[in-house]
CSV table of C-alpha atoms in Angstrom, one decimal:
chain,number,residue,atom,x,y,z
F,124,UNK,CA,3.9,-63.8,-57.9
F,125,UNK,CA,3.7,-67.6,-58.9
F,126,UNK,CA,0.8,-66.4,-61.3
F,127,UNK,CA,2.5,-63.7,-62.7
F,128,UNK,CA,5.6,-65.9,-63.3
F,129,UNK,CA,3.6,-68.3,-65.7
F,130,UNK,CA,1.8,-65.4,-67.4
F,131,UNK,CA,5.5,-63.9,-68.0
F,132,UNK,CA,6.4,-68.0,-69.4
F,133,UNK,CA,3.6,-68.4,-71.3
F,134,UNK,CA,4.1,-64.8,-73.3
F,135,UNK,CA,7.7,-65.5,-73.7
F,136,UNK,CA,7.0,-68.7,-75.7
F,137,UNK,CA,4.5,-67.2,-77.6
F,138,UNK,CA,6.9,-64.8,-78.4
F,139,UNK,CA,9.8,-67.1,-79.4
F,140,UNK,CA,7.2,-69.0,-81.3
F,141,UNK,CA,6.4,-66.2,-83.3
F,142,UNK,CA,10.0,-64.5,-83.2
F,143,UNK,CA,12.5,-67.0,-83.4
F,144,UNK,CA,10.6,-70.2,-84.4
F,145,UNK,CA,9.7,-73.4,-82.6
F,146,UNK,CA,13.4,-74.9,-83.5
F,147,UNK,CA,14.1,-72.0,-81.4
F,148,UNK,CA,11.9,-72.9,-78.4
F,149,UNK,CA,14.0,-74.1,-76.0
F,150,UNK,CA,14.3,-73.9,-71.9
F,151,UNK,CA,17.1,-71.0,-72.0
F,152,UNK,CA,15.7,-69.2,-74.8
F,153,UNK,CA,11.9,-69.0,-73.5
F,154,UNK,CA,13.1,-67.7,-70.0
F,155,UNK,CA,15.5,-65.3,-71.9
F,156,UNK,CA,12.9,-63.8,-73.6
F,157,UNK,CA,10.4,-63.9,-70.7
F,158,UNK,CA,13.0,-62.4,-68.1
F,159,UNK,CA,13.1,-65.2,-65.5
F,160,UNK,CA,15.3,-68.2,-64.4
F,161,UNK,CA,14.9,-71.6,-67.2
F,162,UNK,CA,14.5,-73.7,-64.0
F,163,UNK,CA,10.8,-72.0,-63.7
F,164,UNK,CA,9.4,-73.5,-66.8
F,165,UNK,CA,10.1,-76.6,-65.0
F,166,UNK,CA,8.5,-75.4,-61.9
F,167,UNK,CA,5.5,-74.3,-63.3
F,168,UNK,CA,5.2,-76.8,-66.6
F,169,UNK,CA,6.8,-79.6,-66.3
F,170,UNK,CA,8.5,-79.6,-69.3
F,171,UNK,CA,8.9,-77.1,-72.3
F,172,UNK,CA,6.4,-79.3,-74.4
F,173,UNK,CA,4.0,-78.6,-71.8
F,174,UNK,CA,4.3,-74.7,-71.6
F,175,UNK,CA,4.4,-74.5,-75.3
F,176,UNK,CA,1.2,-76.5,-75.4
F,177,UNK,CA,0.1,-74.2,-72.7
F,178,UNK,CA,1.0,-71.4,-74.4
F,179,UNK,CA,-0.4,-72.5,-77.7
F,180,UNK,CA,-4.1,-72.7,-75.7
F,181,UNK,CA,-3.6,-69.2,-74.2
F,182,UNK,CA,-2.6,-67.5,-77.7
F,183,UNK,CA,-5.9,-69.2,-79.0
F,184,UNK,CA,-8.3,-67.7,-76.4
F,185,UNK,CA,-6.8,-64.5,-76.9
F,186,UNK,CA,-6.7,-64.3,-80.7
F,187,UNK,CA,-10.8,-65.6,-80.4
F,188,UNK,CA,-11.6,-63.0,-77.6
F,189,UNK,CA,-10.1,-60.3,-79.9
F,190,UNK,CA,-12.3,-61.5,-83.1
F,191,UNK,CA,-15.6,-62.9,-80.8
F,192,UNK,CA,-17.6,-59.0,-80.9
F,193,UNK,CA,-16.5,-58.7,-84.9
F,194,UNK,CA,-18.0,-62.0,-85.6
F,195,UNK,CA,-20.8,-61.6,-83.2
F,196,UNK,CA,-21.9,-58.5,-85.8
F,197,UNK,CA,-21.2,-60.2,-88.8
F,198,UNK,CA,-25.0,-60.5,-90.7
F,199,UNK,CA,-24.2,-62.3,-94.0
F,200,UNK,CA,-21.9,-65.2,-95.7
F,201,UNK,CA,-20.4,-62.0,-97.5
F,202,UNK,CA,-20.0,-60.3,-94.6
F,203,UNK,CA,-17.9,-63.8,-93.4
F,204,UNK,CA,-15.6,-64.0,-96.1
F,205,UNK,CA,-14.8,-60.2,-96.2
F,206,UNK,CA,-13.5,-60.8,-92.0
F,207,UNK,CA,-12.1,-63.6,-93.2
F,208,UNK,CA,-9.7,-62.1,-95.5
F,209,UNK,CA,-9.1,-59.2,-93.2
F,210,UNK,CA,-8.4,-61.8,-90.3
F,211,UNK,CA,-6.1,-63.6,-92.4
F,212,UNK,CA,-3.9,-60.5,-93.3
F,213,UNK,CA,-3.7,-59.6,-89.8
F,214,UNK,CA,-3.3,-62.9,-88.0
F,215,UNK,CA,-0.3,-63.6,-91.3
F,216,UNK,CA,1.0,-59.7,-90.0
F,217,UNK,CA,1.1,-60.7,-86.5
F,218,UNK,CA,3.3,-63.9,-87.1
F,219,UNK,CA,0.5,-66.5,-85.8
F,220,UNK,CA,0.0,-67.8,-89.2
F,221,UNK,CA,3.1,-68.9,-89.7
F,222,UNK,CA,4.1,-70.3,-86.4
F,223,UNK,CA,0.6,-72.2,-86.7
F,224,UNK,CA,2.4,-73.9,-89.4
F,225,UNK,CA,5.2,-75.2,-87.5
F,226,UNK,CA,3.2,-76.1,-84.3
F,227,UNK,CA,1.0,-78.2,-86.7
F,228,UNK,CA,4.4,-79.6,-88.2
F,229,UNK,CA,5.9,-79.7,-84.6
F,230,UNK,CA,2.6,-81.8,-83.8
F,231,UNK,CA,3.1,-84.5,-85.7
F,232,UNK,CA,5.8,-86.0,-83.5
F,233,UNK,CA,4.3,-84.6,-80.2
F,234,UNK,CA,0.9,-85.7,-78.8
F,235,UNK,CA,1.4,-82.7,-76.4
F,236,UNK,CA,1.9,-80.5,-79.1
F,237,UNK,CA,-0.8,-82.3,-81.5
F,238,UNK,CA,-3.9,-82.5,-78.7
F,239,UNK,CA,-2.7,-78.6,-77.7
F,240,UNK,CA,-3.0,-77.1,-81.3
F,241,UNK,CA,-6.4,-78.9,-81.9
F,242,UNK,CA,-7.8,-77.5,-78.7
F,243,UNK,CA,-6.3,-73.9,-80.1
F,244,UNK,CA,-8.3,-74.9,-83.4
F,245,UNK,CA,-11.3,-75.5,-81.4
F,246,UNK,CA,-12.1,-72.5,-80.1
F,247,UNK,CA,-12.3,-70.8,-83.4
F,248,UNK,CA,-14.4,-73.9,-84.8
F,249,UNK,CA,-16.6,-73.2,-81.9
F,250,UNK,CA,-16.7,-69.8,-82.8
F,251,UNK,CA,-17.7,-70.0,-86.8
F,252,UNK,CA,-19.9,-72.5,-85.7
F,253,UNK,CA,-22.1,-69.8,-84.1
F,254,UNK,CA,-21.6,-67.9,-86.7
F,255,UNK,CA,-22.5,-70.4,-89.3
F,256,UNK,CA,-25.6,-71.3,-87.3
F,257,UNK,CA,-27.0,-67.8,-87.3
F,258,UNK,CA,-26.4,-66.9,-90.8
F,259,UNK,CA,-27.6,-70.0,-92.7
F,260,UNK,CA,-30.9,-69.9,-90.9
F,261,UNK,CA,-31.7,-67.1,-92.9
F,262,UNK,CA,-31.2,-69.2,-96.1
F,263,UNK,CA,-32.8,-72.2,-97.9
F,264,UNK,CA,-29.7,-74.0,-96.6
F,265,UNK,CA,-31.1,-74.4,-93.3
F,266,UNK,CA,-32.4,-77.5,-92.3
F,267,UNK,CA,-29.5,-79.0,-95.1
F,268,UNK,CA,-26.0,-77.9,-94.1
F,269,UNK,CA,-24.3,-79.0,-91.2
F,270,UNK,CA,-23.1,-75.5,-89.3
F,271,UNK,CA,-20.7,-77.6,-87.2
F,272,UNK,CA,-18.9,-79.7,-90.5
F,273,UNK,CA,-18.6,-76.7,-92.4
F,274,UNK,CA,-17.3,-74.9,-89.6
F,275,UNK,CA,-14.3,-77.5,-89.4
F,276,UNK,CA,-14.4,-77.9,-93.6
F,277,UNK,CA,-14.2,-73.9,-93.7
F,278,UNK,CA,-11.3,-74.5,-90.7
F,279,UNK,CA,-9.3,-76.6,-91.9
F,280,UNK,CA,-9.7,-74.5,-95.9
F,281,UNK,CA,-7.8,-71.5,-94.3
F,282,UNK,CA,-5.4,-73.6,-92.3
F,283,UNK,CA,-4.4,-75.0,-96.0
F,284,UNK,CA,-4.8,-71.2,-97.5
F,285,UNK,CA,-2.7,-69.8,-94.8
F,286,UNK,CA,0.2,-72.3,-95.0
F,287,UNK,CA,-0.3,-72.2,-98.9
F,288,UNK,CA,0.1,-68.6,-99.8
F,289,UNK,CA,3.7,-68.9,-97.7
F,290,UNK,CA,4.8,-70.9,-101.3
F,291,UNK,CA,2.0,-69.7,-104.0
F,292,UNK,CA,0.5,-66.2,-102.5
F,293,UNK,CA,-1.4,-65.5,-105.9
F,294,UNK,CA,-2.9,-69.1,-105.7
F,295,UNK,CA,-4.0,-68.5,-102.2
F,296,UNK,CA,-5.5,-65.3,-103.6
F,297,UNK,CA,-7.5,-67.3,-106.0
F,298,UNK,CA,-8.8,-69.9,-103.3
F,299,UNK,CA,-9.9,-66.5,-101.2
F,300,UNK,CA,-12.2,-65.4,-104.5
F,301,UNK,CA,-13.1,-69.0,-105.4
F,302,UNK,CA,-14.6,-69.0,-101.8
F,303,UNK,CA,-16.1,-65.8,-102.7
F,304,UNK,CA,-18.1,-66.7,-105.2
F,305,UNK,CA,-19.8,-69.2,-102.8
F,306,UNK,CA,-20.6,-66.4,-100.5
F,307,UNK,CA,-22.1,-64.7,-103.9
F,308,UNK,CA,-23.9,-68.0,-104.7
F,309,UNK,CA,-25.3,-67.7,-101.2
F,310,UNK,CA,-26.2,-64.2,-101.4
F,311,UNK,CA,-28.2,-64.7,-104.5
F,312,UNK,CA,-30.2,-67.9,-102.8
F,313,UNK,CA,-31.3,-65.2,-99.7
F,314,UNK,CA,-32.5,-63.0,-101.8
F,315,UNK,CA,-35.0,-65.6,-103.4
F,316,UNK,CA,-38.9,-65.6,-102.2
F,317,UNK,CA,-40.0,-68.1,-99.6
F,318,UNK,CA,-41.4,-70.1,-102.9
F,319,UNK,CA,-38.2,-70.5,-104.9
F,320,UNK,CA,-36.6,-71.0,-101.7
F,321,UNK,CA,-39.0,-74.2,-100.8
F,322,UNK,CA,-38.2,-75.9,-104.3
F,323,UNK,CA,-34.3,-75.2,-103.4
F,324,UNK,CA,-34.6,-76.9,-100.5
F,325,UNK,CA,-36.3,-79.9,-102.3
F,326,UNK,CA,-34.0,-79.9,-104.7
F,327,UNK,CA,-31.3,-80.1,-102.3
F,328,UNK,CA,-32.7,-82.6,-100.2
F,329,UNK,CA,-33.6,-84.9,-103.6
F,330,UNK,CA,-30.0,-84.6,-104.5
F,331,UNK,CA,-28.5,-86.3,-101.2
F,332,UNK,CA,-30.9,-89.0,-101.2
């Protein structure tokens, strides 16, 4: 009972989250929506911080367990950016995208909050980490990029996109294509033989000495 009680807290403030808002998010209005008594959060959590933070952890491993066997498939940088956008018009469906903004706002004055949502974020870095490993092996990049910065540069790009497009869609649009093209750029650099692809790499490496 005790464990289904916090898995009942934990949905309800995802759900006010995403319903109502996190100016919303408060002791009564999480149990309402959850079905049981306010004096549970307390019980269980602590505080409400601490069972949105809790809560903000949980919705992450979900939403990555939903996406983990897509990416797991995914076999180019093309391939990347085309779940990327599909992702993004799902995750913005679903609400998440928005109440990431305000959990990133909500952050700023709560190290609960704050340390919660970066854990959330870690997962998926984790995640296009792997990704990024795997599919820039199989271009002259290798050996050059850095899969685990560009997985938090490519992060923290869609955080920006996503919280953009809620005030200029059509220039979020355009970041989506500009990123695009790099997957083209990247596309063309695979399909190069192994001996334009050594002279690449020495180019790239003479360029960041």
């Amino acid at each position: 009972m005790s464990a289904a009680t916090r898995d009942k807290l934990l949905e309800g403030a995802l759900r006010t989250l995403v319903e109502q808002g996190i100016t919303k998010a408060s002791a009564r209005t999480i149990a309402a929506t959850a079905g049981v008594g306010q004096g549970l959060i307390f019980y269980h959590f602590g505080s409400v911080d601490e069972l949105l933070a809790a809560a903000c952890r949980s919705g992450a491993e979900q939403r990555v367990a939903r996406y983990r066997e897509r990416l797991a498939e995914l076999g180019s940088l093309a391939e990347l950016l085309e779940f990327a956008r599909a992702m993004h018009e799902e995750e913005r469906t679903a609400g998440n995208v928005a109440m990431l903004g305000q959990l990133l706002a909500a952050g700023q004055n709560s190290p609960t909050l704050a340390a919660a949502t970066a854990d959330g974020l870690g997962l998926w870095i984790a995640e296009l980490e792997k990704v990024l490993t795997r599919l820039l092996a199989a271009t002259p990049l290798a050996g050059y990029a850095d899969p685990a910065g560009l997985a938090r540069a490519t992060a923290a790009s869609f955080i920006g996109i996503e919280l953009y497009e809620g005030v200029d869609p059509q220039g979020a649009g355009s970041a989506l294509d500009a990123l695009e093209q790099l997957a083209g750029l990247a596309a063309v650099l695979e399909g190069l033989g192994s001996l334009s692809q050594r002279v690449v790499r020495h180019g790239l490496r003479r360029g960041t000495r």
